[in-house]
XYZ file of C-alpha atoms in Angstrom:
776
model
C -5.858 -22.399 -11.344
C -2.347 -21.411 -10.294
C 0.560 -23.880 -10.687
C -2.007 -26.564 -11.633
C -3.738 -26.302 -8.264
C -7.188 -25.104 -7.317
C -6.973 -21.594 -5.837
C -9.350 -20.125 -3.256
C -9.745 -16.382 -2.874
C -10.673 -15.548 0.721
C -12.548 -12.252 1.288
C -12.170 -11.491 4.963
C -11.996 -8.593 7.385
C -8.688 -7.368 8.812
C -6.401 -10.028 10.245
C -6.350 -8.474 13.726
C -9.956 -9.636 14.109
C -9.893 -12.864 16.157
C -12.916 -14.344 14.410
C -11.583 -13.606 10.910
C -8.176 -14.939 11.907
C -9.700 -18.200 13.138
C -11.763 -18.643 9.948
C -8.613 -18.028 7.890
C -6.792 -20.638 9.933
C -9.521 -23.169 9.201
C -9.546 -22.415 5.469
C -5.760 -22.673 5.303
C -5.727 -25.931 7.273
C -8.153 -27.486 4.790
C -6.161 -26.078 1.854
C -3.003 -27.713 3.216
C -4.802 -31.029 3.565
C -6.250 -30.809 0.040
C -3.161 -29.322 -1.682
C -5.021 -26.136 -2.615
C -3.744 -22.522 -2.846
C -5.263 -19.713 -0.775
C -5.061 -15.984 -1.482
C -6.270 -13.967 1.500
C -7.779 -10.548 0.757
C -8.237 -8.782 4.116
C -10.496 -5.760 3.693
C -12.598 -4.025 6.325
C -16.328 -3.644 6.970
C -18.206 -2.398 3.892
C -20.063 0.916 4.352
C -19.121 0.802 8.038
C -19.938 3.568 10.485
C -17.232 3.654 13.144
C -17.314 5.455 16.483
C -13.680 6.497 16.021
C -14.243 8.434 12.797
C -10.917 10.232 12.861
C -8.846 7.043 12.859
C -11.108 5.078 10.515
C -11.896 7.676 7.866
C -9.945 5.818 5.176
C -10.727 2.218 6.190
C -12.726 1.820 2.970
C -9.440 1.822 1.036
C -8.758 -1.742 2.229
C -11.980 -2.910 0.554
C -10.405 -2.306 -2.853
C -8.692 -5.668 -2.230
C -11.979 -7.496 -2.832
C -11.793 -6.381 -6.491
C -8.790 -8.633 -7.092
C -10.759 -11.891 -6.842
C -11.593 -11.066 -10.465
C -7.966 -11.569 -11.495
C -6.674 -14.637 -13.329
C -6.065 -17.801 -11.325
C -8.751 -17.620 -8.631
C -11.226 -20.479 -9.092
C -13.632 -19.971 -6.198
C -14.229 -17.348 -3.512
C -15.027 -17.759 0.168
C -16.597 -14.545 1.426
C -16.987 -13.708 5.127
C -19.950 -11.607 4.100
C -21.419 -11.991 7.580
C -18.416 -10.023 8.880
C -17.367 -7.662 6.085
C -21.045 -7.035 5.316
C -22.067 -6.612 8.940
C -23.358 -3.085 8.267
C -25.181 -3.986 5.050
C -28.827 -4.778 4.452
C -29.683 -8.172 2.936
C -30.318 -6.484 -0.399
C -26.997 -4.652 -0.287
C -25.103 -7.869 0.606
C -26.592 -9.625 -2.399
C -25.780 -6.676 -4.658
C -22.170 -6.751 -3.446
C -21.794 -10.478 -4.145
C -23.598 -10.172 -7.485
C -20.932 -7.692 -8.612
C -18.551 -10.677 -8.911
C -20.695 -12.284 -11.583
C -19.313 -15.534 -12.979
C -17.146 -16.304 -9.932
C -18.321 -19.198 -7.694
C -18.825 -17.868 -4.142
C -19.375 -19.626 -0.804
C -20.640 -17.314 1.944
C -19.554 -17.649 5.563
C -21.426 -16.615 8.730
C -24.382 -15.355 6.720
C -27.098 -16.699 4.405
C -27.495 -14.721 1.176
C -30.163 -15.594 -1.355
C -28.719 -17.416 -4.350
C -25.448 -18.379 -2.642
C -24.304 -21.497 -0.789
C -23.464 -20.775 2.838
C -21.686 -22.200 5.876
C -23.010 -20.634 9.086
C -23.064 -21.122 12.842
C -25.932 -22.677 14.677
C -26.791 -19.457 16.544
C -29.552 -21.148 18.527
C -28.543 -24.109 20.716
C -25.472 -22.739 22.492
C -26.948 -19.282 23.108
C -30.219 -20.758 24.353
C -28.244 -22.929 26.773
C -26.279 -19.871 27.945
C -29.311 -17.640 28.610
C -31.214 -20.499 30.279
C -28.172 -21.112 32.519
C -28.196 -17.444 33.614
C -31.913 -17.665 34.422
C -32.026 -21.109 36.020
C -28.687 -21.401 37.780
C -27.920 -17.769 38.656
C -31.552 -16.669 39.113
C -31.120 -13.416 37.162
C -34.303 -11.472 36.525
C -33.315 -8.316 34.613
C -31.344 -9.577 31.626
C -30.150 -7.158 28.952
C -28.976 -8.009 25.451
C -26.420 -6.112 23.338
C -27.010 -7.126 19.721
C -24.955 -6.239 16.671
C -25.928 -4.001 13.734
C -29.623 -4.268 12.893
C -28.727 -5.260 9.325
C -26.587 -8.215 10.453
C -28.157 -11.669 10.110
C -26.169 -13.259 12.964
C -27.041 -10.365 15.267
C -30.737 -10.685 14.466
C -30.733 -14.470 14.921
C -29.032 -14.152 18.322
C -31.436 -11.409 19.363
C -34.350 -13.655 18.403
C -32.946 -16.478 20.574
C -32.817 -14.035 23.512
C -36.432 -13.021 22.925
C -37.606 -16.645 22.511
C -35.952 -17.796 25.749
C -37.356 -14.896 27.764
C -40.866 -15.476 26.384
C -40.618 -19.225 27.064
C -39.710 -18.454 30.702
C -42.590 -16.037 31.158
C -40.544 -12.826 31.081
C -42.097 -9.680 29.662
C -40.122 -8.182 26.773
C -38.727 -4.772 27.721
C -37.237 -2.986 24.687
C -35.171 -0.808 27.045
C -33.158 -3.936 27.838
C -32.068 -4.293 24.180
C -29.161 -2.297 22.715
C -27.412 -2.414 19.355
C -23.632 -2.241 19.013
C -21.281 -2.648 16.067
C -19.513 -5.934 17.005
C -16.357 -3.927 17.869
C -14.556 -3.629 21.237
C -15.154 0.141 21.168
C -18.958 0.288 21.402
C -19.164 1.676 24.946
C -22.086 4.028 24.308
C -24.815 1.342 23.863
C -23.657 -0.370 27.091
C -23.597 2.912 29.016
C -27.144 3.714 27.899
C -28.320 0.174 28.694
C -27.083 0.439 32.287
C -28.294 4.045 32.707
C -31.790 3.116 31.506
C -31.878 -0.022 33.686
C -30.105 0.653 37.005
C -31.370 -2.692 38.401
C -30.022 -4.765 35.509
C -28.390 -7.955 36.823
C -27.196 -9.693 33.607
C -26.022 -8.691 30.143
C -25.603 -11.054 27.200
C -23.479 -9.762 24.315
C -23.880 -10.958 20.717
C -20.101 -11.375 20.464
C -16.983 -11.345 22.652
C -15.565 -8.102 21.255
C -18.529 -6.043 22.465
C -18.189 -7.742 25.854
C -14.725 -6.116 26.091
C -16.368 -2.700 25.956
C -18.996 -3.928 28.403
C -16.361 -5.005 30.940
C -14.830 -1.514 30.946
C -18.188 0.230 31.403
C -19.401 -2.177 34.115
C -16.191 -1.824 36.130
C -16.348 1.972 35.852
C -19.810 1.800 37.446
C -18.336 -0.015 40.430
C -20.119 -3.294 39.687
C -18.393 -6.645 40.214
C -18.724 -8.948 37.217
C -19.960 -12.409 38.210
C -21.328 -11.184 41.529
C -23.335 -7.992 40.996
C -23.992 -8.699 37.361
C -23.665 -11.781 35.158
C -21.983 -11.298 31.803
C -21.985 -13.739 28.886
C -21.235 -13.547 25.157
C -20.884 -15.467 21.901
C -17.857 -16.769 19.907
C -15.528 -18.019 22.691
C -12.642 -16.262 20.967
C -9.200 -15.857 22.614
C -10.557 -12.619 24.115
C -12.820 -14.692 26.385
C -9.898 -16.152 28.354
C -7.922 -12.896 28.363
C -10.608 -10.901 30.168
C -10.741 -10.737 33.968
C -12.826 -12.481 35.127
C -12.789 -14.949 32.260
C -15.807 -14.650 30.015
C -18.616 -17.186 29.784
C -19.228 -17.512 26.048
C -20.912 -19.667 23.435
C -18.248 -21.770 21.786
C -18.761 -21.458 18.043
C -15.621 -22.801 16.464
C -14.579 -20.362 13.745
C -11.739 -22.632 12.606
C -14.251 -25.382 11.872
C -16.394 -22.813 10.075
C -13.407 -21.960 7.880
C -12.467 -25.593 7.295
C -16.004 -26.544 6.281
C -16.293 -23.530 3.975
C -13.097 -24.624 2.198
C -14.472 -28.159 1.846
C -17.657 -26.664 0.354
C -15.654 -24.473 -2.046
C -13.608 -27.419 -3.304
C -16.730 -29.580 -3.721
C -18.483 -26.771 -5.570
C -15.682 -26.615 -8.151
C -15.236 -30.385 -8.436
C -18.921 -31.430 -8.340
C -20.832 -28.288 -9.314
C -22.987 -28.313 -6.183
C -22.739 -28.252 -2.401
C -25.166 -28.422 0.512
C -25.491 -25.594 3.010
C -24.241 -26.467 6.481
C -24.309 -25.234 10.083
C -21.467 -25.505 12.590
C -22.755 -26.455 16.081
C -22.325 -24.235 19.143
C -22.399 -24.795 22.895
C -21.865 -22.822 26.100
C -18.485 -22.602 27.849
C -18.958 -21.623 31.516
C -16.469 -19.312 33.182
C -16.436 -16.879 36.079
C -18.165 -13.911 34.388
C -21.618 -15.455 34.725
C -20.998 -16.266 38.390
C -19.731 -19.826 38.067
C -16.635 -20.812 40.068
C -15.846 -24.192 38.476
C -13.266 -24.763 35.795
C -14.507 -24.026 32.295
C -16.540 -26.817 30.867
C -19.298 -27.066 28.282
C -22.247 -29.354 27.955
C -20.994 -30.485 24.584
C -17.314 -30.555 25.452
C -15.128 -33.642 25.746
C -14.336 -33.182 29.435
C -18.026 -32.724 30.244
C -18.810 -35.915 28.389
C -16.030 -37.663 30.347
C -17.212 -36.448 33.741
C -20.741 -37.509 32.956
C -20.013 -40.949 31.604
C -18.502 -44.210 32.801
C -15.444 -44.214 30.525
C -12.808 -44.518 33.203
C -10.072 -46.633 31.617
C -6.603 -45.118 31.105
C -7.023 -44.986 27.313
C -10.479 -43.436 27.558
C -9.213 -40.813 30.009
C -6.195 -39.943 27.815
C -8.415 -39.767 24.734
C -11.042 -37.494 26.311
C -8.522 -35.159 27.976
C -6.354 -34.772 24.860
C -9.508 -34.173 22.774
C -10.678 -31.523 25.235
C -7.273 -29.807 25.231
C -7.277 -29.415 21.442
C -11.031 -29.103 20.989
C -11.952 -26.992 17.971
C -8.482 -27.381 16.469
C -8.749 -30.907 15.161
C -8.499 -29.692 11.579
C -4.932 -28.486 12.075
C -2.133 -30.974 11.427
C -0.044 -29.330 14.160
C -2.940 -29.667 16.601
C -3.337 -33.342 15.774
C 0.353 -33.915 16.568
C -0.026 -32.061 19.886
C -3.143 -34.053 20.696
C -1.267 -37.288 20.046
C 1.686 -36.155 22.180
C -0.585 -35.173 25.075
C -2.422 -38.484 24.811
C 0.916 -40.268 25.222
C 1.841 -38.080 28.193
C -1.459 -38.676 30.007
C -1.314 -42.417 29.258
C 2.247 -42.690 30.588
C 1.389 -40.646 33.690
C -1.697 -42.713 34.584
C 0.181 -45.984 34.080
C 3.241 -44.880 36.053
C 1.918 -42.964 39.071
C 4.957 -42.349 41.310
C 4.758 -43.139 45.012
C 7.945 -41.242 45.843
C 9.855 -38.253 44.362
C 12.809 -40.564 43.978
C 10.969 -42.872 41.627
C 12.241 -42.934 38.064
C 8.711 -42.331 36.777
C 8.575 -39.042 38.754
C 11.450 -37.478 36.786
C 10.267 -39.104 33.527
C 6.843 -37.460 33.892
C 8.434 -34.034 34.486
C 10.849 -34.482 31.553
C 8.093 -35.681 29.210
C 5.827 -32.783 30.184
C 8.585 -30.198 29.659
C 9.234 -31.597 26.170
C 5.535 -31.327 25.461
C 5.600 -27.617 26.447
C 8.006 -26.594 23.687
C 7.540 -23.181 21.999
C 6.119 -24.777 18.839
C 3.337 -26.471 20.842
C 2.608 -23.418 23.006
C 1.519 -21.654 19.815
C -1.581 -23.899 19.781
C -2.247 -24.739 23.429
C -4.964 -22.987 25.425
C -3.278 -22.742 28.848
C -6.659 -22.256 30.552
C -7.759 -25.660 29.254
C -4.358 -27.195 30.012
C -4.539 -26.079 33.665
C -8.104 -27.427 33.896
C -6.949 -30.798 32.571
C -3.958 -30.922 34.938
C -6.153 -30.113 37.932
C -8.594 -32.831 36.869
C -5.715 -35.329 36.576
C -4.608 -34.394 40.079
C -8.078 -35.140 41.430
C -8.205 -38.410 39.510
C -4.744 -39.621 40.622
C -5.293 -38.539 44.227
C -7.771 -41.363 44.624
C -5.185 -43.885 43.452
C -2.082 -43.035 45.515
C -1.274 -43.129 49.204
C 1.556 -40.553 49.102
C -0.231 -37.202 48.848
C 2.971 -35.172 49.440
C 4.729 -36.815 46.488
C 1.652 -36.150 44.380
C 1.494 -32.498 45.486
C 5.185 -32.053 44.643
C 4.693 -33.612 41.211
C 1.795 -31.373 40.264
C 3.496 -28.318 41.746
C 6.423 -28.990 39.391
C 4.006 -29.475 36.485
C 2.305 -26.129 37.208
C 5.731 -24.475 37.511
C 6.590 -25.890 34.092
C 3.397 -24.408 32.628
C 4.202 -21.018 34.201
C 7.754 -21.125 32.832
C 6.575 -22.239 29.379
C 4.065 -19.391 29.240
C 6.782 -16.927 30.306
C 9.228 -18.290 27.701
C 6.590 -18.195 24.996
C 5.664 -14.626 25.932
C 9.331 -13.573 25.888
C 9.793 -15.119 22.445
C 6.686 -13.359 21.158
C 7.909 -10.081 22.639
C 11.273 -10.577 20.938
C 9.526 -11.221 17.629
C 7.394 -8.096 18.054
C 10.452 -6.002 18.880
C 12.182 -7.342 15.777
C 9.067 -6.638 13.703
C 8.892 -3.112 15.117
C 12.552 -2.540 14.285
C 12.146 -3.912 10.772
C 8.973 -1.875 10.157
C 10.484 1.366 11.399
C 13.554 0.814 9.234
C 11.510 0.629 6.017
C 11.220 4.402 5.522
C 14.846 4.964 6.504
C 16.225 2.313 4.172
C 13.998 3.175 1.211
C 15.060 6.822 1.408
C 18.713 5.798 1.483
C 18.460 5.242 -2.259
C 17.813 7.713 -5.033
C 14.056 8.137 -5.474
C 14.254 6.433 -8.888
C 16.500 3.579 -7.729
C 14.527 0.314 -7.622
C 16.814 -1.051 -4.910
C 14.728 1.104 -2.567
C 11.942 -1.466 -3.112
C 14.430 -4.300 -2.833
C 15.327 -3.080 0.665
C 11.744 -3.878 1.757
C 11.851 -7.394 0.320
C 15.265 -7.914 1.902
C 13.727 -7.370 5.360
C 11.141 -10.087 4.741
C 13.951 -12.528 3.970
C 15.080 -12.102 7.572
C 11.692 -12.904 9.115
C 10.527 -16.355 10.229
C 7.697 -17.971 8.336
C 7.873 -15.780 5.187
C 8.481 -17.869 2.071
C 8.026 -15.404 -0.781
C 6.923 -11.800 -1.287
C 6.119 -9.502 -4.214
C 6.020 -5.717 -4.357
C 3.920 -4.360 -7.225
C 4.014 -0.598 -7.849
C 1.440 1.346 -9.852
C 2.988 3.363 -12.723
C 1.268 6.422 -11.230
C -0.475 6.823 -7.901
C -4.250 6.275 -8.007
C -6.470 8.440 -5.810
C -9.725 6.854 -4.635
C -12.540 8.464 -2.651
C -14.689 5.333 -2.261
C -17.691 6.830 -4.065
C -17.388 4.719 -7.197
C -16.164 1.264 -8.201
C -12.436 0.772 -7.715
C -10.483 0.721 -10.974
C -6.832 -0.340 -10.693
C -4.380 0.456 -13.500
C -4.220 -2.040 -16.351
C -0.492 -2.599 -15.786
C 1.637 -2.802 -12.645
C 5.400 -2.872 -12.148
C 6.883 -5.769 -10.198
C 9.823 -3.899 -8.699
C 11.223 -6.589 -6.430
C 10.393 -10.045 -5.067
C 11.842 -13.020 -3.261
C 11.038 -16.712 -3.556
C 13.336 -18.604 -1.264
C 16.497 -17.059 0.127
C 17.345 -14.441 -2.506
C 16.005 -10.937 -3.075
C 15.594 -9.956 -6.734
C 15.279 -6.427 -8.154
C 13.911 -6.749 -11.681
C 15.330 -4.862 -14.631
C 12.978 -2.119 -15.907
C 12.212 -4.065 -19.090
C 11.076 -7.093 -17.030
C 8.833 -5.256 -14.576
C 5.602 -4.582 -16.479
C 2.849 -7.101 -15.712
C -0.859 -7.049 -16.557
C -2.997 -6.454 -13.471
C -4.882 -9.604 -14.488
C -1.716 -11.668 -13.976
C -0.618 -10.548 -10.502
C -1.266 -14.099 -9.214
C -0.258 -16.032 -12.337
C 2.936 -14.444 -13.686
C 6.157 -16.424 -14.066
C 7.615 -15.167 -10.786
C 4.872 -16.744 -8.600
C 5.876 -20.125 -7.010
C 4.983 -23.079 -9.219
C 6.686 -25.872 -7.265
C 4.367 -25.966 -4.224
C 0.974 -24.949 -2.844
C 0.922 -21.607 -1.083
C -1.032 -19.281 1.170
C -0.588 -15.629 0.280
C -1.926 -12.444 1.831
C -2.511 -9.432 -0.407
C -2.356 -5.898 0.963
C -2.964 -2.524 -0.574
C -0.050 -0.112 -0.319
C -1.830 3.166 0.285
C -2.003 6.233 2.465
C -5.185 8.241 2.886
C -6.637 8.756 -0.623
C -3.593 7.584 -2.560
C -2.805 4.039 -3.719
C 0.786 3.284 -4.722
C 0.710 -0.446 -5.356
C 0.077 -3.937 -3.976
C 2.017 -6.229 -1.664
C 1.702 -10.006 -1.921
C 3.281 -12.153 0.789
C 3.455 -15.921 1.241
C 3.618 -16.758 4.958
C 2.080 -19.076 7.522
C -0.988 -17.934 9.415
C 0.917 -17.700 12.726
C 2.777 -14.714 11.302
C -0.133 -12.800 9.782
C 0.540 -10.094 12.345
C 3.629 -9.132 10.329
C 1.505 -7.683 7.559
C -0.221 -4.584 8.963
C 2.799 -2.765 10.473
C 4.991 -3.539 7.464
C 2.435 -2.341 4.928
C 1.576 0.752 6.978
C 5.229 1.799 6.975
C 5.567 0.870 3.308
C 2.610 3.098 2.406
C 4.179 5.991 4.299
C 7.559 5.418 2.664
C 6.079 5.272 -0.841
C 4.063 8.424 -0.160
C 7.277 10.159 0.856
C 9.096 8.827 -2.211
C 6.210 10.050 -4.376
C 6.488 13.486 -2.791
C 10.236 13.519 -3.513
C 9.610 12.340 -7.084
C 6.970 15.023 -7.528
C 9.449 17.536 -6.163
C 12.122 16.296 -8.599
C 9.598 16.435 -11.441
C 8.550 19.928 -10.435
C 12.181 21.025 -10.282
C 12.843 19.427 -13.669
C 9.714 21.062 -15.061
C 10.761 24.363 -13.503
C 14.211 23.969 -15.020
C 12.666 23.313 -18.442
C 10.350 26.275 -18.016
C 13.245 28.515 -16.995
C 15.260 27.325 -19.978
C 12.282 27.969 -22.215
C 11.777 31.413 -20.677
C 15.485 32.116 -21.072
C 15.343 31.008 -24.699
C 12.218 33.060 -25.299
C 13.828 36.067 -23.651
C 16.873 35.603 -25.836
C 14.601 35.384 -28.837
C 12.740 38.492 -27.736
C 16.044 40.212 -27.070
C 17.271 39.217 -30.505
C 14.038 40.433 -32.059
C 14.428 43.711 -30.178
C 17.968 43.977 -31.505
C 17.187 42.960 -35.089
C 16.188 45.190 -37.978
C 12.852 43.854 -39.205
C 13.478 44.873 -42.845
C 16.968 43.456 -43.341
C 17.200 40.833 -40.572
C 20.606 42.164 -39.516
C 21.173 43.846 -36.151
C 19.578 47.240 -35.597
C 21.581 50.090 -34.065
C 20.961 48.890 -30.462
C 21.816 45.328 -31.288
C 24.931 46.207 -33.236
C 26.377 48.387 -30.486
C 25.644 45.745 -27.793
C 27.216 42.880 -29.746
C 30.154 44.870 -31.064
C 31.069 46.259 -27.631
C 30.925 42.771 -26.156
C 33.190 41.377 -28.854
C 35.714 44.226 -28.662
C 36.018 44.108 -24.833
C 36.040 40.307 -24.486
C 39.213 39.221 -22.610
C 40.040 36.530 -25.171
C 40.078 39.215 -27.933
C 42.427 41.541 -26.029
C 45.116 42.834 -28.514
C 43.489 41.249 -31.549
C 43.296 43.195 -34.837
C 39.845 44.194 -36.039
C 38.230 46.378 -38.703
C 35.175 48.587 -38.356
C 33.334 49.195 -41.657
C 30.894 52.015 -42.223
C 28.711 51.667 -45.344
C 26.186 54.081 -46.864
C 23.664 53.102 -49.559
C 24.125 55.511 -52.478
C 21.220 57.368 -54.105
C 18.438 55.923 -51.875
C 16.393 59.116 -52.274
C 16.687 58.854 -56.073
C 15.456 55.250 -56.047
C 12.508 56.144 -53.790
C 11.541 59.196 -55.860
C 12.203 57.841 -59.363
C 10.822 54.362 -58.857
C 9.024 53.598 -55.593
C 9.516 53.074 -51.876
C 9.236 49.316 -52.539
C 12.317 49.667 -54.733
C 13.934 51.654 -51.932
C 13.270 48.744 -49.564
C 14.662 46.374 -52.211
C 17.905 48.339 -52.289
C 18.202 48.491 -48.487
C 17.527 44.767 -48.039
C 20.019 43.759 -50.676
C 22.662 46.112 -49.343
C 22.393 44.017 -46.130
C 22.577 40.839 -48.241
C 25.758 42.043 -49.966
C 27.403 42.791 -46.620
C 26.257 39.465 -45.139
C 27.695 37.563 -48.109
C 30.947 39.494 -47.826
C 31.671 38.565 -44.223
C 31.787 35.473 -42.048
C 29.268 34.217 -39.489
C 31.342 35.518 -36.574
C 31.374 39.064 -37.927
C 28.735 41.536 -36.761
C 26.556 43.414 -39.253
C 24.030 46.079 -38.375
C 21.762 48.668 -39.953
C 22.369 51.735 -37.815
C 20.335 54.249 -39.794
C 17.960 54.527 -42.745
C 20.615 53.885 -45.386
C 23.635 53.334 -43.120
C 25.240 50.036 -42.203
C 28.169 49.035 -40.034
C 30.250 45.881 -39.783
C 32.741 44.708 -37.140
C 35.148 42.077 -38.451
C 37.909 40.377 -36.496
C 41.125 39.792 -38.425
C 42.261 36.200 -38.567
C 45.246 35.603 -36.297
C 48.444 35.312 -38.269
C 47.210 37.619 -41.030
C 49.790 40.360 -41.759
C 48.467 41.897 -45.007
C 46.443 44.991 -45.772
C 43.070 43.697 -44.589
C 41.187 46.927 -45.346
C 42.084 46.710 -49.048
C 41.150 43.008 -49.118
C 37.767 43.688 -47.445
C 36.978 46.581 -49.764
C 37.709 44.403 -52.788
C 35.521 41.587 -51.367
C 32.580 43.986 -50.965
C 33.109 45.361 -54.488
C 33.162 41.857 -56.000
C 30.034 40.792 -54.100
C 28.241 43.982 -55.178
C 29.096 43.413 -58.835
C 27.838 39.814 -58.706
C 24.583 40.916 -57.157
C 23.959 43.672 -59.701
C 24.514 41.235 -62.533
C 21.893 38.934 -61.025
C 18.857 41.257 -60.988
C 16.900 43.150 -63.648
C 16.132 46.336 -61.797
C 16.814 49.571 -63.797
C 19.383 50.585 -61.196
C 22.359 49.140 -59.386
C 22.679 48.749 -55.632
C 25.806 50.573 -54.594
C 27.435 51.560 -51.287
C 30.160 53.959 -50.247
C 32.545 52.281 -47.762
C 34.780 53.561 -44.967
C 37.130 51.079 -43.219
C 39.198 51.622 -40.094
C 41.524 49.085 -38.506
C 42.044 49.022 -34.713
C 43.144 46.721 -31.870
C 40.526 45.197 -29.517
C 40.638 46.048 -25.848
C 38.401 47.012 -22.962
C 39.238 50.711 -23.383
C 38.236 50.945 -27.060
C 35.466 53.497 -27.703
C 33.218 52.081 -30.425
C 31.630 55.429 -31.258
C 35.057 56.940 -31.750
C 36.331 54.298 -34.169
C 33.011 54.370 -36.054
C 33.418 58.111 -36.425
C 36.839 57.534 -37.985
C 35.378 54.976 -40.371
C 32.585 57.448 -41.212
C 35.175 60.080 -42.145
C 36.857 57.615 -44.490
C 33.423 56.786 -45.953
C 32.940 60.344 -47.110
C 36.280 60.185 -48.912
C 34.877 57.181 -50.805
C 31.494 58.842 -51.345
C 33.114 61.580 -53.417
C 33.966 58.896 -55.946
C 30.503 57.287 -56.123
C 29.231 56.191 -59.569
C 25.928 56.643 -61.333
C 23.597 53.781 -60.306
C 21.189 53.965 -63.258
C 21.447 51.427 -66.040
C 22.543 52.589 -69.564
C 18.988 52.872 -70.998
C 17.781 55.241 -68.286
C 19.087 58.762 -67.878
C 19.344 60.311 -64.465
C 17.599 63.452 -65.507
């Protein structure tokens, strides 16, 4: 449960599908009546094979949404397996549903072994429709376009076609049967059907969407629908009244299917059991089959009225208002409209005006215009409304003597309908333009911010605040993008980041430490509304193979069309942000690598400039460092001393003792010099037994620095020799030369001068052997 309410997870196909949309509407209507939450998970068709491969190559990504019914909070699932599993075998459908083990599931539009189902009665209405084409329109060569061969509804409807033809003595011709995919794009099966049967005079489609494709093909062949060829279908979706001519179709009320499935789901949770049920169907005649009368159905309210003796005012108002809102009785809005129309019809029939000047004349027009408000137009089928108005005209005509007044009244009523439709269309167009503007601004506004600024996500939520019918929204981002090729089970990350949300009239961008949420709690975390029931639609935020997060939006079903364009733009924006982040990461990584390479080069350069025995600079290193120090602008005019040192008696040590002792003497000569000078002074071994030092004189020093340095080296040497037990002392001859730094100083020249002074000192060198060892 979520916020102490039962929660239904609704697995459906995409919300642009009229059938799926109607089922959703029915489920939501029941949920509102029963105070139950609904979370809509709109995927696509599982394992589908589309004609338009290029544009549908990544449709499978939407099916990852079905995984989320396993998350915390969802109590029961309604699965439109008859739609999303339209391309699956019975075995594969069962395997798919079985993968949600432990979750109660009600199936819709399809029977699956082991699961409770709510389905259409595919028989009665379709039988009536095909019999009508045979009996009334005398068609002889009747084709049938079924759905996928694995689809239960398609097979049931095909069987009805076969049964009717056999019962009427027709021979079964398999060339008259084609299989489509239930989409409005399946032209090829229709083209082949007509090519193989040039004398075909009727086609029945297993759903309205395929009839759309059929209309296009038939018209291209120069055939007139309703005259040259009868066309009929199944579903009676909004498409049926949008086609020209209007489509004869079997009315199978998908809203009722959804409502009943929600009732079954609630009963299943509350009682532990539920009975399977079928929603009735009946034919709705329109011009496509060849009929010229207004649409009416054998089972419809207006048909029942015309074929009965209920002719009182109340009976007429009741039947006409029921017919107007037929199939929508489960909606609270529809019930209000039905009641309002009942009152209008009742008032009109009781106050038939005899003259345009009558008060009742203007009252009828005013009352009807109020009835045609934008809110009501959302639910009214104008085709049915016009049929009802024309029927009322015929009815009233028999009861008034002033036909001109009556004609004027109904002309004004029809003008009002035309104006209401135009106003409603203009409002819808304005909403779509606003949606288009908002959607297109997503990428722009997200990229306004730094790629790591979470207000980029807040800019998306901020747009939803400005849209009608959106009550809350949540943008979850995966810590890292997840690539998915559809070949294995979808595995989302264990944690998601709730970057931004709104619940009411304020957009919130969460602090980084508040964002992390377990994937199991995307419906049950503390930010989800707990003060009301809700209907939410979940969408995957993805582009091609890459998933970036999830989008959860609470809105009414009239605004479901917001979702797809917003999420499509959001996926593109997040892909672009990811590219920019990857670029930043690559640049940062490149910067680190360059710094590391620079450091390694410096280390290599230092190694190349260091003497490996003494760990002071070698000749190359000493000259490079000393020249740099001497010519540095900040040292211009500064006093400095160059020291030249030579290790005394190295050959004697090597010959008398060993070369290891020779190395000992060399290394410790470097140690003595290092200990005698500061860290900023430069020391180098420039030959086998030769060393050099460059020392800057402290500013402000005015004394004889050469004497002071010589004494420092002597003292350090004496301390060292007292510290070891070798049979010899380490001793150096020293030459010191003071000079002034500047860019024109020649280092070789001043070293030569120090070398000359060294030889003066060398003449005074002492015996290095200890007292108990003679030199000879």
